[in-house]
């Protein structure tokens, strides 16, 4: 009998094990915090929850990541932005998501070297890997600062930070999450030159597979991607715990526990930029990366980004926050001005008289007009630009933006100018700029133009101050989502936010609660004391509720005296405790003399089968349970 039970137990274990699909993930480097999300998804059971048994393989010399996917030695792998080159060259690659929105790759120098800017690297020794695709962003940064390959001494990369410390090299291609930590621990001051600061913004650690694999395993791919993103979110929210797991189980490099925590802090900043979701891929950014590869002759053709980006990736292209009609009006006027300006430039070289006409035309507008050469130095400008910069044209000509503006603005201008030249097309940007002590919002149209026969193209720029229009638009947009009386979010805002919460729940099982409350006997308050007092009650209760709930909670007025609170990442027990505090606080308010005011509340947690309608109906019924059971009560399910 015992043998039979043991046999059945063994058989059940085998059957259970077979239910978990074996999956292989190939890393592109040795184990470290750089791959923390995948370790966490494995160790915390996120993969197991979706029926996956994931084998995470460290990188080894001579491994070809693309070949690993092609030959099915790995199901998923981690690559870099150079995957775009492979895709253009015909390889079957689908990018699921980019873990790091900003590449950690940069040039590192010691402060004691007195290398203050990229141009100071001329005739210096630089360690960069010979892989042109990998180092394209670094080479582009050097090139943009006038340094070709003949202008510096290219050294074979030793991957040994001591070569920089001991002066065997002047600059070293490094990762922000690695070498700077070592220098800081050794109390060696350093300086970083990052390609992003010069307009070359690459992704890093792109999770990829093949379209063939996705076609044959659509659910597995989706489950693996979402479990991995869940792992990354957990890793960044729990860096100390994650570092301990890596230190104990994934530490072939023998990094210290503190080192791993520091590594995690740096990588978190690279993964979550401008509020983008982890894994986000942007089509325009990818196109810009392809343009950089074109500059270095690594590719010739373009690709359809929809064929490169995984369908389930939350990719999007940024849209301008101005209404369609406003946008059309501004663009039409700018285009008309540019066309007229170009015609004038054409005749400029033909007649001295027309030169005076050119100045008359461009000086008659309040728009800022300027034009730069292929080195992005000013060739000329109009009077409006002179007033804006508080300098004469003769003081502006020959200067760069870095000599005329603060670095934060010059960096933005430079980045946009480089985009114009690399894309070779018109672009429209919106920028905040200080004019004296006042901050102004400009819409700027930039386009390439040939300023001299036989010369490369420069940049023609027209900027219009749309601060007032922008502020009106923002105010109207804010008003559309605000309740006029209580100045909290309204029902329209609730409908959008609850949709977002459901999207997060479906993707990552990010639970949340919603609570609905109603002011007890509010009609009697209006009838007995008047609507002004009724309004005061609404305002004062809202103030108290806002002060009592957590900063992450959101409150909405959805009807006369009905309100909803969304409590993100909250269980029903946690939410009930928060809402009970709200109810008790309201009873202490002394808004109307000798009149106790109370609220009735319902609260529920999102369920697997829920929709926006079902959760609303459920919390509404719970609130009325509180009403029918004597009021001044919180009901939960």
XYZ file of C-alpha atoms in Angstrom:
637
model
C 0.000 0.000 0.000
C 2.820 2.391 0.897
C 4.559 1.639 -2.401
C 1.356 2.365 -4.266
C 0.945 5.727 -2.473
C 4.558 6.651 -3.176
C 4.097 5.702 -6.819
C 0.957 7.828 -7.101
C 2.726 10.738 -5.361
C 5.693 10.441 -7.733
C 3.341 10.254 -10.727
C 1.438 13.371 -9.608
C 4.695 15.298 -9.222
C 5.688 14.316 -12.751
C 2.319 15.351 -14.128
C 2.488 18.681 -12.303
C 6.023 19.286 -13.577
C 4.896 18.585 -17.140
C 2.283 21.334 -16.820
C 5.061 23.914 -16.574
C 6.403 24.870 -19.982
C 10.199 25.014 -20.068
C 11.508 28.333 -21.399
C 15.083 29.539 -21.908
C 16.211 33.165 -21.552
C 19.706 34.031 -22.850
C 21.338 37.034 -21.161
C 23.839 39.294 -22.929
C 26.238 39.545 -19.970
C 27.136 37.975 -16.641
C 24.670 37.845 -13.766
C 24.186 41.199 -12.018
C 21.391 43.665 -11.115
C 21.153 44.436 -14.836
C 18.895 41.348 -15.114
C 17.175 41.612 -11.726
C 13.613 41.539 -13.057
C 14.067 38.099 -14.567
C 15.632 36.672 -11.406
C 12.760 38.067 -9.328
C 10.104 36.723 -11.715
C 11.706 33.297 -11.267
C 12.407 33.433 -7.518
C 9.067 34.998 -6.561
C 7.105 32.553 -8.665
C 5.749 35.052 -11.220
C 6.780 32.735 -14.047
C 5.417 29.715 -12.214
C 2.048 31.447 -11.755
C 1.615 31.460 -15.557
C 2.890 27.916 -15.976
C 6.475 28.661 -17.004
C 9.724 27.048 -15.867
C 12.380 29.563 -16.958
C 16.071 28.733 -17.330
C 18.179 31.932 -17.222
C 21.518 31.470 -19.014
C 24.518 33.746 -18.472
C 26.425 35.093 -21.467
C 29.530 33.206 -22.570
C 32.259 34.204 -25.049
C 31.447 33.594 -28.731
C 27.687 33.295 -28.118
C 25.706 34.848 -30.982
C 22.401 36.047 -29.495
C 20.596 36.082 -32.842
C 21.821 32.586 -33.630
C 20.629 31.352 -30.227
C 17.083 32.406 -31.169
C 17.332 31.148 -34.781
C 18.536 27.703 -33.733
C 15.992 27.575 -30.875
C 18.720 27.136 -28.259
C 16.958 30.012 -26.494
C 13.348 31.166 -26.645
C 14.067 34.740 -25.547
C 17.251 36.824 -25.375
C 18.478 40.261 -24.308
C 19.916 42.500 -27.021
C 20.823 46.114 -27.670
C 19.624 48.795 -30.086
C 21.811 47.127 -32.728
C 18.961 44.606 -33.111
C 17.565 47.168 -35.548
C 20.540 46.513 -37.844
C 19.913 42.777 -37.738
C 16.217 43.349 -38.477
C 16.994 45.570 -41.483
C 19.406 42.897 -42.713
C 16.573 40.387 -42.813
C 16.791 38.594 -39.465
C 13.531 37.451 -37.841
C 13.493 39.653 -34.730
C 10.606 40.991 -32.657
C 11.398 43.394 -29.793
C 9.120 42.692 -26.837
C 10.287 45.652 -24.761
C 13.265 47.800 -23.755
C 14.021 47.498 -20.054
C 16.282 50.559 -20.033
C 14.829 53.613 -21.732
C 18.230 55.259 -21.588
C 21.346 53.260 -22.412
C 23.863 53.015 -19.538
C 26.714 53.194 -22.080
C 28.817 56.374 -21.817
C 32.396 57.664 -21.800
C 34.040 57.915 -18.398
C 37.016 60.166 -17.547
C 38.757 61.113 -14.315
C 38.166 64.693 -13.173
C 41.881 65.077 -12.577
C 42.456 64.619 -16.331
C 41.062 68.153 -16.916
C 38.890 66.830 -19.755
C 35.947 69.196 -19.299
C 34.007 68.530 -22.499
C 33.916 66.064 -25.388
C 36.071 68.302 -27.585
C 38.882 67.998 -25.016
C 39.177 64.317 -26.019
C 41.015 65.332 -29.189
C 44.310 63.401 -29.463
C 43.430 61.489 -26.271
C 43.440 57.707 -25.737
C 39.902 56.262 -25.710
C 38.924 52.666 -24.966
C 35.891 51.721 -27.064
C 34.878 48.242 -28.154
C 35.564 47.754 -31.887
C 31.941 46.697 -32.476
C 30.668 49.692 -34.500
C 27.006 48.836 -33.903
C 27.509 48.647 -30.128
C 29.518 51.888 -29.939
C 27.540 53.866 -32.552
C 26.067 56.271 -29.971
C 29.547 57.047 -28.571
C 31.048 57.567 -32.036
C 28.083 59.773 -32.990
C 28.627 61.901 -29.862
C 32.309 62.310 -30.723
C 31.489 63.089 -34.364
C 28.910 65.711 -33.369
C 31.672 67.455 -31.442
C 33.974 67.490 -34.480
C 36.018 64.397 -33.610
C 36.448 61.788 -36.319
C 38.292 58.491 -35.773
C 41.563 60.112 -36.804
C 41.198 62.761 -34.062
C 41.671 60.380 -31.125
C 43.670 57.243 -30.306
C 41.322 54.251 -30.334
C 42.433 51.539 -27.898
C 41.284 47.944 -27.537
C 38.935 47.758 -24.558
C 40.469 45.905 -21.599
C 37.272 46.053 -19.461
C 39.606 46.845 -16.553
C 38.824 50.082 -14.691
C 42.398 50.153 -13.380
C 43.557 51.211 -16.872
C 41.611 54.446 -16.414
C 42.730 54.862 -12.804
C 46.414 54.343 -13.690
C 46.350 56.578 -16.773
C 46.782 53.831 -19.371
C 43.774 55.426 -21.104
C 42.152 58.867 -20.908
C 38.532 57.813 -21.468
C 36.779 54.483 -21.221
C 33.460 53.277 -22.612
C 31.645 52.218 -19.437
C 28.245 51.436 -17.961
C 26.737 53.972 -15.559
C 25.736 51.086 -13.291
C 29.234 49.596 -13.016
C 32.503 51.545 -13.273
C 31.327 54.838 -11.653
C 30.350 52.884 -8.523
C 33.883 51.464 -8.321
C 35.453 54.921 -8.705
C 33.144 56.380 -6.076
C 34.046 53.606 -3.631
C 37.719 54.397 -4.258
C 36.997 58.127 -3.721
C 38.147 58.950 -7.259
C 36.241 61.843 -8.800
C 35.013 61.317 -12.345
C 33.055 62.913 -15.179
C 30.556 61.271 -17.534
C 29.870 62.108 -21.189
C 26.559 60.508 -22.118
C 25.377 60.337 -25.762
C 21.818 61.238 -24.740
C 23.018 64.679 -23.645
C 24.201 65.244 -27.220
C 21.069 64.061 -28.993
C 21.860 60.345 -29.385
C 19.333 58.522 -27.250
C 19.537 54.720 -27.460
C 17.659 51.909 -25.728
C 19.413 49.122 -23.849
C 18.602 45.553 -22.800
C 15.849 44.902 -25.319
C 14.014 41.637 -24.660
C 13.466 39.900 -28.003
C 12.434 36.707 -29.756
C 11.324 35.750 -33.284
C 7.982 36.227 -35.029
C 7.975 32.478 -35.680
C 8.175 31.757 -31.940
C 5.398 34.274 -31.158
C 3.162 32.807 -33.869
C 3.582 29.305 -32.429
C 3.412 30.443 -28.779
C 1.266 33.610 -28.529
C 0.003 33.022 -24.978
C 3.377 31.829 -23.685
C 5.066 34.949 -25.118
C 2.502 37.280 -23.558
C 2.675 35.486 -20.202
C 6.485 35.535 -20.184
C 6.652 39.247 -21.085
C 4.084 40.328 -18.499
C 5.620 38.158 -15.757
C 9.045 39.633 -16.575
C 7.738 43.218 -16.353
C 6.059 42.303 -13.068
C 9.447 41.025 -11.892
C 11.142 44.277 -12.862
C 8.588 46.378 -11.027
C 9.021 44.261 -7.914
C 12.822 44.433 -8.208
C 12.862 48.235 -8.296
C 10.266 48.556 -5.529
C 12.242 46.133 -3.322
C 15.884 46.806 -4.204
C 17.326 45.601 -0.880
C 15.523 42.241 -1.067
C 16.429 41.890 -4.746
C 20.101 42.670 -4.086
C 20.145 40.002 -1.370
C 18.723 37.391 -3.772
C 21.312 38.270 -6.441
C 24.108 38.318 -3.833
C 23.224 34.800 -2.665
C 22.169 33.067 -5.895
C 23.324 35.056 -8.962
C 26.728 36.441 -8.074
C 29.462 34.863 -10.178
C 31.236 38.278 -10.234
C 31.367 38.363 -6.402
C 29.846 41.826 -6.123
C 29.146 43.094 -2.636
C 25.603 43.453 -1.310
C 25.953 47.262 -1.058
C 27.369 47.417 -4.596
C 24.307 45.572 -5.928
C 21.936 47.987 -4.175
C 23.775 50.968 -5.687
C 23.632 49.281 -9.088
C 19.865 48.866 -8.682
C 19.375 52.542 -7.770
C 21.167 53.679 -10.927
C 19.386 51.200 -13.198
C 15.967 52.199 -11.844
C 16.562 55.747 -13.103
C 17.435 54.383 -16.545
C 14.363 52.133 -16.677
C 11.684 54.626 -15.667
C 12.168 57.910 -17.511
C 9.444 60.562 -17.949
C 6.913 58.225 -16.398
C 7.175 55.675 -19.202
C 6.099 52.124 -18.415
C 8.960 49.638 -18.067
C 9.515 48.011 -21.443
C 8.127 50.944 -23.452
C 9.333 51.289 -27.059
C 8.778 54.519 -28.997
C 8.647 54.393 -32.797
C 10.148 57.861 -33.308
C 13.045 57.127 -30.997
C 13.747 53.880 -32.857
C 13.694 55.753 -36.179
C 16.252 58.199 -34.784
C 18.503 55.296 -33.788
C 18.249 53.904 -37.333
C 19.284 57.343 -38.661
C 22.422 57.243 -36.512
C 23.247 53.788 -37.887
C 22.785 55.233 -41.384
C 25.253 58.018 -40.630
C 27.935 55.422 -39.937
C 27.055 53.321 -42.969
C 25.823 50.395 -40.852
C 22.477 50.278 -42.673
C 20.972 51.828 -45.781
C 17.284 50.977 -45.559
C 14.433 51.808 -43.192
C 12.023 49.338 -41.595
C 8.383 49.363 -40.620
C 8.569 49.724 -36.835
C 5.271 47.858 -36.450
C 7.108 44.797 -37.807
C 9.824 45.242 -35.166
C 7.784 46.067 -32.035
C 5.749 43.377 -30.261
C 1.987 43.988 -30.523
C 1.524 43.803 -26.742
C 4.181 46.460 -26.053
C 2.669 49.728 -24.697
C 4.401 51.735 -27.435
C 3.089 55.094 -28.551
C 4.203 58.265 -30.288
C 4.061 61.484 -28.295
C 1.321 63.884 -29.387
C 1.308 67.664 -29.099
C -0.888 68.994 -26.294
C -2.664 71.552 -28.467
C -6.058 71.090 -30.127
C -6.232 70.144 -33.811
C -7.607 73.532 -34.894
C -5.018 75.451 -32.885
C -2.267 73.203 -34.253
C -3.432 73.716 -37.858
C -3.622 77.488 -37.457
C -0.104 77.700 -36.020
C 1.401 75.292 -38.535
C -0.259 77.051 -41.514
C 1.041 80.432 -40.402
C 4.534 79.062 -39.763
C 4.631 77.223 -43.099
C 3.479 80.340 -44.932
C 6.170 82.395 -43.226
C 8.852 79.784 -43.970
C 7.889 79.550 -47.649
C 7.989 83.301 -47.980
C 11.284 83.429 -46.139
C 12.844 80.785 -48.426
C 11.750 82.719 -51.519
C 13.384 85.806 -50.117
C 16.593 83.855 -49.371
C 16.671 82.678 -52.984
C 16.664 86.243 -54.254
C 19.030 87.311 -51.493
C 22.070 86.320 -53.527
C 20.678 87.976 -56.682
C 20.195 91.516 -55.523
C 21.426 93.855 -52.851
C 18.095 95.586 -52.912
C 16.342 92.326 -52.124
C 18.715 91.848 -49.205
C 17.184 94.924 -47.623
C 13.733 93.530 -48.431
C 14.678 90.291 -46.640
C 15.564 92.179 -43.478
C 12.369 94.239 -43.725
C 10.238 91.110 -43.982
C 11.858 89.040 -41.223
C 12.147 92.052 -38.918
C 8.449 92.875 -39.260
C 7.336 89.748 -37.389
C 7.248 89.033 -33.666
C 8.313 85.444 -34.392
C 11.936 84.601 -33.577
C 13.825 83.773 -36.784
C 17.376 82.428 -36.837
C 19.526 80.215 -39.039
C 22.617 78.136 -38.310
C 25.348 76.433 -40.325
C 26.121 72.701 -40.385
C 28.224 73.133 -37.199
C 25.125 74.625 -35.542
C 26.635 78.092 -35.228
C 24.435 81.103 -35.931
C 24.586 82.687 -39.400
C 21.989 85.335 -38.670
C 18.707 86.274 -36.991
C 15.937 88.889 -36.962
C 15.334 91.750 -34.496
C 12.813 89.739 -32.471
C 15.515 87.155 -31.809
C 17.948 89.967 -30.865
C 15.435 91.314 -28.312
C 14.769 87.822 -27.025
C 18.493 87.187 -26.457
C 19.316 90.799 -25.492
C 22.226 90.779 -27.946
C 22.881 92.328 -31.346
C 23.027 90.105 -34.410
C 26.772 90.766 -34.708
C 27.227 89.344 -31.175
C 25.148 86.254 -32.030
C 26.687 85.299 -35.391
C 29.317 82.569 -35.044
C 28.143 81.520 -31.589
C 26.536 78.205 -30.600
C 23.523 77.771 -28.313
C 25.874 76.659 -25.542
C 27.478 80.132 -25.653
C 24.132 81.976 -25.675
C 21.851 79.954 -23.378
C 21.926 78.012 -20.141
C 23.066 74.413 -20.581
C 19.630 72.904 -19.873
C 18.103 74.873 -22.764
C 21.144 74.569 -25.028
C 21.031 70.781 -24.640
C 17.395 70.752 -25.807
C 18.098 73.059 -28.768
C 21.115 70.999 -29.758
C 19.205 67.740 -29.536
C 16.421 69.080 -31.796
C 18.884 70.573 -34.303
C 20.684 67.232 -34.593
C 17.321 65.553 -35.233
C 16.680 67.954 -38.120
C 20.045 67.205 -39.725
C 19.965 63.426 -39.182
C 16.347 63.032 -40.310
C 16.667 65.681 -43.034
C 13.084 66.859 -42.591
C 10.977 69.525 -40.892
C 10.179 69.017 -37.206
C 8.000 70.958 -34.767
C 8.967 71.190 -31.089
C 7.472 72.804 -28.008
C 9.916 74.210 -25.469
C 9.831 76.175 -22.217
C 12.479 78.912 -22.210
C 13.314 81.704 -19.747
C 13.018 85.214 -21.187
C 14.564 87.371 -18.479
C 12.873 86.151 -15.304
C 9.776 84.976 -17.166
C 9.226 81.455 -18.487
C 7.748 81.324 -21.998
C 6.349 78.434 -24.024
C 7.492 78.434 -27.662
C 6.406 76.433 -30.654
C 9.473 76.054 -32.852
C 9.600 74.865 -36.434
C 13.010 73.745 -37.675
C 13.999 72.655 -41.139
C 17.221 71.895 -43.024
C 18.326 74.396 -45.667
C 21.376 74.897 -47.871
C 22.835 78.205 -46.874
C 25.679 78.231 -49.379
C 26.290 76.413 -52.639
C 28.307 73.238 -52.093
C 27.986 73.426 -48.284
C 26.170 70.988 -46.046
C 22.705 71.845 -44.840
C 22.201 74.041 -41.824
C 19.097 74.653 -39.714
C 16.462 77.327 -40.301
C 14.349 78.027 -37.217
C 11.175 80.011 -36.559
C 9.801 80.201 -33.005
C 6.480 81.611 -31.896
C 5.546 82.524 -28.330
C 2.362 80.528 -27.630
C 2.513 80.817 -23.840
C -0.913 82.413 -23.526
C -2.512 79.902 -25.897
C -0.828 77.010 -24.090
C -1.927 78.229 -20.651
C -5.524 78.673 -21.854
C -5.445 75.184 -23.323
C -4.026 73.678 -20.119
C -6.577 75.548 -18.010
C -9.451 74.351 -20.188
C -8.110 70.803 -20.102
C -7.787 70.927 -16.315
C -11.276 72.405 -15.955
C -12.680 69.588 -18.043
C -11.489 67.130 -15.379
C -12.243 69.186 -12.260
C -15.386 69.678 -10.218
C -15.941 73.430 -10.044
C -17.228 73.493 -6.462
C -14.858 71.141 -4.612
C -11.884 71.435 -7.021
C -11.392 67.664 -7.071
C -11.612 65.320 -10.062
C -15.026 64.850 -11.682
C -16.832 61.878 -13.216
C -15.070 62.276 -16.582
C -11.714 61.989 -14.828
C -12.976 58.965 -12.867
C -13.985 57.165 -16.072
C -10.473 57.600 -17.482
C -8.640 56.675 -14.280
C -10.716 53.561 -13.612
C -9.984 52.446 -17.176
C -6.247 52.848 -16.463
C -6.574 50.822 -13.248
C -8.310 47.980 -15.067
C -5.633 48.002 -17.742
C -2.921 47.664 -15.063
C -4.916 44.941 -13.323
C -5.349 42.908 -16.518
C -1.678 43.258 -17.430
C 0.033 42.937 -14.053
C -2.657 41.930 -11.547
C -2.148 45.275 -9.816
C -5.042 45.098 -7.361
C -6.983 48.146 -6.205
C -10.078 49.103 -4.212
C -12.761 51.659 -4.842
C -14.944 53.261 -2.169
C -18.140 55.242 -2.695
C -19.573 57.564 -0.057
C -22.693 59.688 0.176
C -23.452 62.464 2.672
C -26.283 61.304 4.898
C -29.538 63.333 4.751
C -27.961 65.894 2.448
C -31.337 66.908 0.956
C -32.543 67.855 4.443
C -29.411 69.972 4.935
C -30.138 71.886 1.701
C -33.838 72.267 2.562
C -33.230 73.359 6.174
C -30.122 75.537 5.856
C -30.025 76.560 2.199
C -27.834 75.623 -0.739
C -24.953 77.892 0.318
C -24.582 75.897 3.530
C -24.987 72.709 1.510
C -22.099 73.773 -0.707
C -20.016 74.564 2.362
C -20.676 71.042 3.699
C -19.505 69.523 0.414
C -16.355 71.667 0.387
C -15.388 71.082 4.031
C -15.971 67.326 3.926
C -13.926 67.090 0.733
C -11.029 68.952 2.379
C -11.100 66.587 5.356
C -11.257 63.473 3.166
C -8.310 64.670 1.021
C -6.217 65.221 4.159
C -7.120 61.787 5.561
C -6.589 59.531 2.556
C -3.097 58.637 1.338
C -1.192 60.639 -1.269
C -1.569 57.841 -3.794
C -5.369 57.681 -3.391
C -7.620 59.618 -5.768
C -10.951 61.267 -4.924
C -13.713 62.124 -7.424
C -17.099 63.860 -7.181
C -19.391 61.834 -9.418
C -22.762 63.345 -8.500
C -24.436 65.847 -6.196
C -23.322 64.425 -2.834
C -21.758 61.205 -4.097
C -18.009 60.684 -4.172
C -15.646 57.865 -5.161
C -12.138 57.140 -3.889
C -9.714 54.905 -5.832
C -7.115 53.208 -3.620
C -4.288 51.796 -5.844
C -2.252 48.694 -4.889
C -4.545 48.132 -1.899
C -6.221 45.025 -0.495
C -9.743 45.160 0.916
C -8.422 44.993 4.494
C -5.999 47.891 3.961
C -8.635 49.899 2.111
C -11.261 49.325 4.817
C -8.888 50.721 7.483
C -8.244 53.869 5.400
C -11.939 54.433 4.696
C -12.962 53.886 8.307
C -10.571 56.689 9.309
C -12.279 58.893 6.708
C -15.738 58.115 8.110
C -14.645 58.762 11.710
C -12.911 62.052 10.795
C -16.050 63.377 9.092
C -18.109 62.818 12.255
C -15.772 65.172 14.157
C -16.345 68.099 11.805
C -18.276 71.117 13.133
C -19.541 72.624 9.893
C -23.100 73.424 11.082
C -23.581 74.342 14.729
C -25.243 71.578 16.775
C -25.541 69.438 13.668
C -23.634 66.173 13.329
C -22.854 65.290 9.728
C -22.075 61.717 8.695
C -21.369 59.732 5.552
C -22.300 56.218 4.438
C -19.631 54.259 2.597
C -19.251 51.118 0.497
C -15.871 49.636 -0.404
C -14.841 46.720 -2.620
C -11.713 45.192 -4.114
C -11.402 44.452 -7.841
C -12.208 40.866 -8.816
C -10.975 38.713 -11.704
C -14.259 38.871 -13.635
C -14.901 42.579 -12.974
C -15.628 45.283 -15.530
C -15.861 49.018 -14.950
C -19.634 48.689 -14.808
C -19.752 45.685 -12.452
C -17.362 47.152 -9.865
C -19.281 50.460 -9.908
C -22.624 48.704 -9.420
C -21.204 46.583 -6.595
C -19.745 49.485 -4.622
C -22.963 51.464 -5.176
C -25.036 48.611 -3.643
C -22.611 48.377 -0.717
C -22.998 52.087 -0.027
C -26.792 51.674 0.074
C -26.394 48.754 2.468
C -24.747 51.270 4.837
C -27.662 53.665 4.251
C -30.304 51.047 5.009
C -28.495 49.755 8.097
C -28.610 53.054 9.940
C -26.132 55.297 8.037
C -22.708 56.463 9.270
C -21.323 53.048 8.411
C -18.805 51.369 6.059
C -19.941 48.219 4.254
C -17.543 45.878 2.490
C -17.790 42.647 0.547
